[in-house]
mmCIF file of C-alpha atoms in Angstrom:
data_model
loop_
_atom_site.group_PDB
_atom_site.id
_atom_site.type_symbol
_atom_site.label_atom_id
_atom_site.label_comp_id
_atom_site.label_asym_id
_atom_site.label_seq_id
_atom_site.Cartn_x
_atom_site.Cartn_y
_atom_site.Cartn_z
ATOM 1 C CA MET A 1 0.108 -28.494 35.968
ATOM 2 C CA ALA A 2 -3.340 -30.685 36.236
ATOM 3 C CA VAL A 3 -4.306 -33.414 36.862
ATOM 4 C CA SER A 4 -6.191 -36.327 34.423
ATOM 5 C CA SER A 5 -9.261 -38.103 34.797
ATOM 6 C CA ALA A 6 -8.187 -41.861 36.230
ATOM 7 C CA LEU A 7 -6.518 -39.668 38.356
ATOM 8 C CA LEU A 8 -9.817 -38.314 40.111
ATOM 9 C CA SER A 9 -11.806 -40.428 40.053
ATOM 10 C CA THR A 10 -9.244 -41.884 41.927
ATOM 11 C CA LEU A 11 -9.439 -39.401 44.353
ATOM 12 C CA SER A 12 -13.576 -39.176 44.183
ATOM 13 C CA THR A 13 -13.818 -43.070 44.776
ATOM 14 C CA GLY A 14 -11.266 -43.306 46.917
ATOM 15 C CA THR A 15 -10.490 -46.193 44.254
ATOM 16 C CA ARG A 16 -7.356 -47.492 42.669
ATOM 17 C CA PRO A 17 -7.576 -47.206 38.640
ATOM 18 C CA THR A 18 -6.398 -50.765 36.957
ATOM 19 C CA ILE A 19 -5.010 -51.956 33.941
ATOM 20 C CA ASN A 20 -8.838 -52.932 33.043
ATOM 21 C CA ASP A 21 -10.341 -50.261 33.952
ATOM 22 C CA PRO A 22 -12.400 -48.702 31.465
ATOM 23 C CA VAL A 23 -11.853 -44.769 32.587
ATOM 24 C CA SER A 24 -8.002 -45.696 32.103
ATOM 25 C CA HIS A 25 -8.314 -46.945 28.890
ATOM 26 C CA HIS A 26 -10.438 -43.798 28.238
ATOM 27 C CA SER A 27 -8.020 -42.013 29.190
ATOM 28 C CA ASN A 28 -5.294 -40.064 27.422
ATOM 29 C CA PRO A 29 -2.820 -42.934 26.955
ATOM 30 C CA THR A 30 -0.187 -40.570 27.945
ATOM 31 C CA SER A 31 -1.623 -38.925 31.147
ATOM 32 C CA ILE A 32 -1.221 -42.211 34.040
ATOM 33 C CA SER A 33 2.416 -44.269 33.991
ATOM 34 C CA TYR A 34 2.241 -46.972 36.484
ATOM 35 C CA LEU A 35 4.985 -48.533 38.766
ATOM 36 C CA SER A 36 5.186 -52.459 39.231
ATOM 37 C CA ARG A 37 5.853 -53.468 42.688
ATOM 38 C CA PRO A 38 6.910 -56.894 43.646
ATOM 39 C CA ASN A 39 3.438 -57.323 45.651
ATOM 40 C CA ASN A 40 1.813 -56.084 42.151
ATOM 41 C CA ARG A 41 -0.435 -52.752 43.347
ATOM 42 C CA ARG A 42 -0.356 -50.348 40.713
ATOM 43 C CA ARG A 43 -0.532 -46.652 41.389
ATOM 44 C CA PRO A 44 -0.305 -43.181 39.246
ATOM 45 C CA ILE A 45 3.217 -41.454 39.486
ATOM 46 C CA ALA A 46 2.339 -38.704 36.990
ATOM 47 C CA ALA A 47 -0.569 -36.756 35.653
ATOM 48 C CA ALA A 48 -1.023 -33.591 32.937
ATOM 49 C CA ALA A 49 -3.417 -33.538 30.162
ATOM 50 C CA VAL A 50 -7.018 -31.889 31.819
ATOM 51 C CA SER A 51 -7.937 -29.760 34.312
ATOM 52 C CA HIS A 52 -9.970 -30.846 37.060
ATOM 53 C CA LYS A 53 -12.091 -27.740 36.235
ATOM 54 C CA SER A 54 -13.415 -29.537 32.853
ATOM 55 C CA ASN A 55 -14.142 -32.820 34.564
ATOM 56 C CA GLY A 56 -16.235 -30.527 37.767
ATOM 57 C CA VAL A 57 -14.521 -33.162 40.148
ATOM 58 C CA PRO A 58 -14.081 -31.242 43.697
ATOM 59 C CA ILE A 59 -11.654 -30.976 45.877
ATOM 60 C CA ASP A 60 -11.420 -32.302 49.604
ATOM 61 C CA LYS A 61 -9.637 -32.287 52.939
ATOM 62 C CA LYS A 62 -8.669 -36.498 52.412
ATOM 63 C CA SER A 63 -8.175 -36.029 47.872
ATOM 64 C CA ARG A 64 -5.873 -32.911 49.193
ATOM 65 C CA GLU A 65 -3.484 -34.921 51.348
ATOM 66 C CA LEU A 66 -4.556 -37.774 48.539
ATOM 67 C CA LEU A 67 -2.177 -35.460 45.799
ATOM 68 C CA GLU A 68 0.350 -33.789 47.750
ATOM 69 C CA GLN A 69 1.355 -37.346 48.782
ATOM 70 C CA TYR A 70 1.972 -37.942 45.517
ATOM 71 C CA GLY A 71 3.974 -34.527 45.122
ATOM 72 C CA PHE A 72 1.136 -32.178 43.395
ATOM 73 C CA ASP A 73 0.120 -28.509 44.793
ATOM 74 C CA PRO A 74 -3.793 -28.714 45.182
ATOM 75 C CA ASP A 75 -3.633 -25.029 45.524
ATOM 76 C CA LYS A 76 -1.467 -24.671 41.639
ATOM 77 C CA ILE A 77 -4.498 -27.407 40.463
ATOM 78 C CA LEU A 78 -7.247 -24.689 41.343
ATOM 79 C CA SER A 79 -6.606 -22.016 40.010
ATOM 80 C CA GLU A 80 -4.751 -23.358 36.865
ATOM 81 C CA PRO A 81 -7.037 -23.169 33.248
ATOM 82 C CA SER A 82 -7.960 -25.141 31.028
ATOM 83 C CA PRO A 83 -5.557 -25.936 28.546
ATOM 84 C CA GLN A 84 -8.786 -26.053 25.188
ATOM 85 C CA PRO A 85 -8.881 -23.071 24.890
ATOM 86 C CA LYS A 86 -5.050 -22.150 23.731
ATOM 87 C CA ARG A 87 -5.161 -24.896 21.541
ATOM 88 C CA ARG A 88 -8.201 -22.994 19.417
ATOM 89 C CA LYS A 89 -6.538 -20.315 19.395
ATOM 90 C CA GLU A 90 -3.512 -21.824 18.230
ATOM 91 C CA LEU A 91 -6.156 -24.212 15.568
ATOM 92 C CA THR A 92 -7.700 -20.705 14.259
ATOM 93 C CA LYS A 93 -3.964 -18.658 13.715
ATOM 94 C CA LYS A 94 -2.569 -21.789 11.817
ATOM 95 C CA GLY A 95 -5.860 -21.971 9.546
ATOM 96 C CA ARG A 96 -7.792 -25.346 11.138
ATOM 97 C CA GLY A 97 -10.161 -23.351 13.022
ATOM 98 C CA LYS A 98 -13.855 -22.909 12.134
ATOM 99 C CA ASN A 99 -13.456 -19.203 12.639
ATOM 100 C CA VAL A 100 -10.280 -19.039 10.028
ATOM 101 C CA VAL A 101 -10.947 -16.230 7.414
ATOM 102 C CA PRO A 102 -8.892 -16.279 4.319
ATOM 103 C CA GLU A 103 -6.845 -14.231 2.790
ATOM 104 C CA GLU A 104 -8.778 -11.592 0.166
ATOM 105 C CA THR A 105 -7.068 -12.058 -3.066
ATOM 106 C CA LYS A 106 -6.737 -8.377 -4.723
ATOM 107 C CA PRO A 107 -8.557 -8.445 -8.178
ATOM 108 C CA PRO A 108 -6.022 -7.728 -11.179
ATOM 109 C CA ARG A 109 -5.793 -4.108 -12.333
ATOM 110 C CA GLU A 110 -7.827 -2.779 -15.851
ATOM 111 C CA THR A 111 -8.025 -0.271 -18.182
ATOM 112 C CA HIS A 112 -9.918 1.935 -20.680
ATOM 113 C CA ARG A 113 -10.339 4.338 -22.995
ATOM 114 C CA LEU A 114 -12.236 7.118 -21.828
ATOM 115 C CA LEU A 115 -8.681 9.518 -22.512
ATOM 116 C CA GLN A 116 -8.478 11.810 -25.549
ATOM 117 C CA VAL A 117 -5.970 13.385 -27.314
ATOM 118 C CA LEU A 118 -7.770 16.920 -27.780
ATOM 119 C CA GLY A 119 -5.184 18.421 -30.327
ATOM 120 C CA GLY A 120 -2.516 18.687 -32.960
ATOM 121 C CA LYS A 121 -0.946 15.383 -35.011
ATOM 122 C CA VAL A 122 -2.976 12.843 -33.045
ATOM 123 C CA ARG A 123 -6.119 14.719 -32.104
ATOM 124 C CA ARG A 124 -9.464 12.883 -30.727
ATOM 125 C CA LYS A 125 -6.399 9.451 -30.409
ATOM 126 C CA LYS A 126 -8.335 7.608 -27.935
ATOM 127 C CA LEU A 127 -5.793 6.534 -24.774
ATOM 128 C CA LEU A 128 -5.885 3.983 -21.815
ATOM 129 C CA SER A 129 -6.105 4.855 -18.697
ATOM 130 C CA PRO A 130 -6.710 2.863 -15.065
ATOM 131 C CA LYS A 131 -10.398 2.060 -13.932
ATOM 132 C CA GLY A 132 -10.905 3.218 -10.152
ATOM 133 C CA MET A 133 -8.590 5.569 -8.089
ATOM 134 C CA ASP A 134 -5.499 4.567 -8.030
ATOM 135 C CA VAL A 135 -4.334 6.498 -10.476
ATOM 136 C CA ARG A 136 -6.227 10.500 -11.603
ATOM 137 C CA PRO A 137 -5.155 12.167 -15.197
ATOM 138 C CA MET A 138 -5.717 15.484 -14.978
ATOM 139 C CA MET A 139 -9.484 16.670 -16.488
ATOM 140 C CA GLU A 140 -9.077 17.482 -20.316
ATOM 141 C CA VAL A 141 -11.308 21.000 -19.227
ATOM 142 C CA VAL A 142 -7.907 21.471 -17.191
ATOM 143 C CA LYS A 143 -5.600 20.064 -19.682
ATOM 144 C CA GLY A 144 -7.194 22.158 -22.385
ATOM 145 C CA ALA A 145 -6.958 25.245 -20.546
ATOM 146 C CA ALA A 146 -3.421 24.818 -19.705
ATOM 147 C CA PHE A 147 -2.175 23.943 -23.362
ATOM 148 C CA ASP A 148 -4.035 27.062 -24.842
ATOM 149 C CA ILE A 149 -2.185 28.959 -21.807
ATOM 150 C CA LEU A 150 1.006 28.341 -22.608
ATOM 151 C CA GLN A 151 -0.074 28.399 -27.144
ATOM 152 C CA VAL A 152 -0.705 32.137 -26.345
ATOM 153 C CA ALA A 153 2.203 32.907 -23.813
ATOM 154 C CA GLY A 154 4.713 31.538 -25.618
ATOM 155 C CA GLY A 155 3.451 33.218 -28.921
ATOM 156 C CA CYS A 156 2.531 30.157 -31.087
ATOM 157 C CA PRO A 157 -1.959 30.361 -30.654
ATOM 158 C CA ALA A 158 -2.213 27.492 -32.794
ATOM 159 C CA SER A 159 0.451 25.195 -31.185
ATOM 160 C CA LEU A 160 3.543 25.262 -28.631
ATOM 161 C CA ARG A 161 6.487 26.843 -28.681
ATOM 162 C CA PRO A 162 9.508 23.637 -30.000
ATOM 163 C CA GLY A 163 11.765 22.052 -27.318
ATOM 164 C CA SER A 164 11.457 19.503 -24.523
ATOM 165 C CA TRP A 165 8.827 18.610 -21.841
ATOM 166 C CA LEU A 166 9.435 16.448 -18.517
ATOM 167 C CA ASP A 167 6.219 14.799 -17.325
ATOM 168 C CA LEU A 168 6.317 14.409 -13.377
ATOM 169 C CA TYR A 169 3.537 12.233 -12.321
ATOM 170 C CA SER A 170 2.931 11.259 -15.488
ATOM 171 C CA GLY A 171 0.477 8.288 -14.725
ATOM 172 C CA THR A 172 -1.334 7.082 -17.775
ATOM 173 C CA GLY A 173 1.057 10.264 -20.424
ATOM 174 C CA SER A 174 -1.907 11.994 -21.222
ATOM 175 C CA VAL A 175 -0.701 15.159 -20.705
ATOM 176 C CA GLY A 176 3.144 14.912 -22.152
ATOM 177 C CA ILE A 177 1.323 12.813 -25.041
ATOM 178 C CA GLU A 178 -0.597 15.826 -25.799
ATOM 179 C CA ALA A 179 2.553 17.722 -25.327
ATOM 180 C CA MET A 180 3.881 15.947 -28.565
ATOM 181 C CA SER A 181 1.157 16.054 -29.964
ATOM 182 C CA ARG A 182 0.824 20.181 -30.434
ATOM 183 C CA GLY A 183 4.500 20.271 -30.984
ATOM 184 C CA CYS A 184 6.749 19.065 -28.473
ATOM 185 C CA SER A 185 10.106 17.673 -29.841
ATOM 186 C CA GLN A 186 10.572 15.163 -27.010
ATOM 187 C CA VAL A 187 9.693 14.380 -23.507
ATOM 188 C CA HIS A 188 10.154 12.436 -20.594
ATOM 189 C CA PHE A 189 8.015 10.773 -18.536
ATOM 190 C CA VAL A 190 8.241 9.813 -14.030
ATOM 191 C CA GLU A 191 6.651 7.394 -13.395
ATOM 192 C CA MET A 192 7.050 5.041 -10.501
ATOM 193 C CA ASP A 193 3.998 1.970 -10.995
ATOM 194 C CA PRO A 194 6.288 -0.395 -12.956
ATOM 195 C CA TRP A 195 2.104 -2.129 -14.031
ATOM 196 C CA VAL A 196 1.138 1.932 -15.544
ATOM 197 C CA VAL A 197 4.353 2.256 -17.352
ATOM 198 C CA SER A 198 4.065 -1.444 -19.123
ATOM 199 C CA ASP A 199 -0.018 -1.445 -19.023
ATOM 200 C CA VAL A 200 -0.927 1.963 -19.521
ATOM 201 C CA LEU A 201 1.712 3.993 -20.489
ATOM 202 C CA ARG A 202 4.366 2.381 -22.906
ATOM 203 C CA PRO A 203 1.194 1.318 -25.255
ATOM 204 C CA ASN A 204 -0.511 4.804 -25.234
ATOM 205 C CA LEU A 205 3.478 6.225 -26.501
ATOM 206 C CA GLU A 206 2.766 2.874 -28.321
ATOM 207 C CA SER A 207 -0.236 3.464 -30.287
ATOM 208 C CA THR A 208 0.196 7.040 -30.632
ATOM 209 C CA GLY A 209 3.688 6.957 -32.142
ATOM 210 C CA PHE A 210 5.380 8.635 -29.964
ATOM 211 C CA LEU A 211 7.626 5.808 -28.059
ATOM 212 C CA ASP A 212 10.600 6.477 -30.257
ATOM 213 C CA VAL A 213 10.642 10.174 -29.012
ATOM 214 C CA SER A 214 9.905 9.328 -25.599
ATOM 215 C CA THR A 215 11.635 7.685 -22.424
ATOM 216 C CA ILE A 216 10.617 6.598 -19.590
ATOM 217 C CA HIS A 217 12.215 6.647 -16.182
ATOM 218 C CA THR A 218 10.829 4.460 -13.451
ATOM 219 C CA VAL A 219 11.271 5.765 -10.475
ATOM 220 C CA ARG A 220 9.811 8.546 -7.752
ATOM 221 C CA VAL A 221 9.848 11.529 -8.358
ATOM 222 C CA GLU A 222 11.696 12.797 -5.478
ATOM 223 C CA SER A 223 14.453 10.913 -6.166
ATOM 224 C CA PHE A 224 14.792 11.700 -10.396
ATOM 225 C CA LEU A 225 14.899 15.263 -8.703
ATOM 226 C CA GLU A 226 17.643 14.340 -6.155
ATOM 227 C CA GLN A 227 19.276 12.918 -9.799
ATOM 228 C CA ALA A 228 18.978 16.090 -11.424
ATOM 229 C CA VAL A 229 22.364 17.468 -12.648
ATOM 230 C CA ARG A 230 23.807 13.793 -13.088
ATOM 231 C CA PHE A 231 20.425 14.044 -15.959
ATOM 232 C CA VAL A 232 21.033 17.811 -17.275
ATOM 233 C CA ASP A 233 24.802 16.683 -17.716
ATOM 234 C CA LYS A 234 23.893 14.896 -20.464
ATOM 235 C CA CYS A 235 20.446 16.045 -21.684
ATOM 236 C CA GLY A 236 20.177 19.662 -20.596
ATOM 237 C CA ALA A 237 17.304 21.698 -18.526
ATOM 238 C CA PHE A 238 13.871 21.172 -19.597
ATOM 239 C CA ASP A 239 11.546 24.114 -21.332
ATOM 240 C CA TYR A 240 8.270 22.693 -20.381
ATOM 241 C CA ILE A 241 7.602 20.691 -17.062
ATOM 242 C CA SER A 242 4.780 19.239 -15.683
ATOM 243 C CA VAL A 243 3.415 18.927 -12.220
ATOM 244 C CA THR A 244 0.693 16.377 -11.431
ATOM 245 C CA PRO A 245 0.707 14.802 -8.529
ATOM 246 C CA PRO A 246 -1.962 12.182 -6.650
ATOM 247 C CA TYR A 247 -3.135 15.597 -3.828
ATOM 248 C CA MET A 248 -3.375 13.502 -1.184
ATOM 249 C CA GLU A 249 0.659 12.175 -1.445
ATOM 250 C CA VAL A 250 2.655 15.429 -1.097
ATOM 251 C CA ASP A 251 3.299 18.052 0.420
ATOM 252 C CA TYR A 252 3.181 21.247 -2.238
ATOM 253 C CA THR A 253 5.330 23.128 -0.415
ATOM 254 C CA ILE A 254 8.425 20.917 -0.248
ATOM 255 C CA LEU A 255 7.547 19.580 -3.760
ATOM 256 C CA MET A 256 7.675 23.326 -5.094
ATOM 257 C CA ASN A 257 11.139 24.321 -3.486
ATOM 258 C CA GLN A 258 12.617 21.113 -5.313
ATOM 259 C CA VAL A 259 11.528 22.153 -8.588
ATOM 260 C CA ALA A 260 13.125 25.541 -8.409
ATOM 261 C CA ASP A 261 16.129 24.509 -6.708
ATOM 262 C CA SER A 262 16.097 21.736 -9.666
ATOM 263 C CA SER A 263 18.849 22.596 -12.293
ATOM 264 C CA LEU A 264 16.192 20.227 -14.708
ATOM 265 C CA VAL A 265 13.865 24.208 -15.139
ATOM 266 C CA GLY A 266 15.334 26.482 -18.916
ATOM 267 C CA GLU A 267 16.177 29.856 -18.621
ATOM 268 C CA ASP A 268 12.600 30.552 -20.159
ATOM 269 C CA ALA A 269 10.815 27.871 -18.926
ATOM 270 C CA PHE A 270 7.085 27.169 -18.280
ATOM 271 C CA ILE A 271 5.766 25.194 -15.510
ATOM 272 C CA VAL A 272 2.461 23.311 -15.054
ATOM 273 C CA VAL A 273 0.873 22.631 -11.816
ATOM 274 C CA GLU A 274 -1.924 21.101 -11.182
ATOM 275 C CA TYR A 275 -2.891 21.676 -7.231
ATOM 276 C CA PRO A 276 -5.869 21.083 -4.922
ATOM 277 C CA LEU A 277 -8.932 23.623 -3.951
ATOM 278 C CA ARG A 278 -7.489 25.388 -0.298
ATOM 279 C CA THR A 279 -3.531 24.696 -0.682
ATOM 280 C CA ASP A 280 -1.369 27.793 -0.923
ATOM 281 C CA MET A 281 1.401 27.813 -4.440
ATOM 282 C CA PRO A 282 4.114 30.245 -4.111
ATOM 283 C CA ASP A 283 3.838 33.072 -6.654
ATOM 284 C CA SER A 284 7.003 32.125 -7.886
ATOM 285 C CA CYS A 285 9.182 28.895 -9.094
ATOM 286 C CA GLY A 286 12.444 29.594 -8.305
ATOM 287 C CA ALA A 287 13.465 32.808 -10.860
ATOM 288 C CA LEU A 288 9.594 32.224 -12.989
ATOM 289 C CA PRO A 289 6.994 34.190 -11.579
ATOM 290 C CA LYS A 290 3.599 32.863 -11.979
ATOM 291 C CA ILE A 291 1.711 33.804 -15.086
ATOM 292 C CA SER A 292 -1.825 32.299 -14.616
ATOM 293 C CA ASP A 293 -4.419 30.337 -11.451
ATOM 294 C CA ARG A 294 -7.674 29.657 -12.594
ATOM 295 C CA ARG A 295 -9.440 27.425 -11.037
ATOM 296 C CA PHE A 296 -11.825 24.119 -12.214
ATOM 297 C CA GLY A 297 -14.339 23.081 -9.328
ATOM 298 C CA ARG A 298 -11.969 21.652 -6.684
ATOM 299 C CA THR A 299 -8.763 21.749 -9.069
ATOM 300 C CA HIS A 300 -7.066 24.938 -9.119
ATOM 301 C CA LEU A 301 -4.001 25.253 -11.789
ATOM 302 C CA ALA A 302 -0.612 27.348 -11.870
ATOM 303 C CA ILE A 303 1.678 28.367 -14.492
ATOM 304 C CA TYR A 304 5.003 30.060 -13.597
ATOM 305 C CA GLY A 305 6.377 30.564 -16.823
ATOM 306 C CA PRO A 306 9.090 33.372 -18.206
ATOM 307 C CA LYS A 307 8.547 37.313 -17.195
ATOM 308 C CA TRP A 308 8.155 37.621 -20.963
ATOM 309 C CA ALA A 309 5.302 35.810 -21.219
ATOM 310 C CA GLN A 310 3.157 37.515 -18.683
ATOM 311 C CA LYS A 311 1.724 39.695 -21.103
ATOM 312 C CA ARG A 312 0.876 37.200 -23.731
ATOM 313 C CA LYS A 313 -0.533 35.122 -21.326
ATOM 314 C CA GLY A 314 -4.573 34.060 -21.757
ATOM 315 C CA LYS A 315 -6.489 35.667 -19.487
#
């Protein structure tokens, strides 16, 4: 409970405010109400606005008695804080205070052309990629090494063996596009970011002329792998699978177990995995042994394939 300035004036001076009193006019009009009596005397019967602490008015024994006479608890009045800080805090939360910080709006995502196809039909064709680090394409030196190993291990050093490719965590699509440029007949791209699909991946497929032989799945890789049986019944297993996830967002042990147990992997398939330094990779992925494992700075490249390809693998 708080005491109005008009009532505190009464306590300190011993006089009662009247309607023409300046104090009553400057106080909150809802703080004091008057009750008319036959003898025309007016007395305050309710007060609620500003606490005595904000007015600096002491409460002595006589004032205590007067407060008690009008139904107020002096001890409660002494301990009650001013409501002003709370009001200021509420205004700040609602955006009406001076210290409100406007919410930051994310800048629009942009693209640039720093990637290119390294070999095959559309060699040197520039590809779109997002600016920033939200999508991290495979480095060209790593991509070039991967396809050199695959071509030699497959018995066709100049190109890939014909087949279908599954590009997991495809992002820009540079790996799958490289595969089609070098001889693959079709590629399925799995990318969960709709903006990357609409503004990066699809334009890259259109510019290289591979959109008609491509299928885009805008889903999470985990969900795609879980539905593998349904997919294989329609399209069959893949001859090549590339796994290039964002390093810090996946558990490679779980991911590789999912791939190994999936019916998406063909009997003579090759699996290309890009992984970070200090990550333990298994020596085999299902029935496919590891035929190559190379390091490029902080990036590693592991390739799994059929046993007959081990003798032909690139050293």
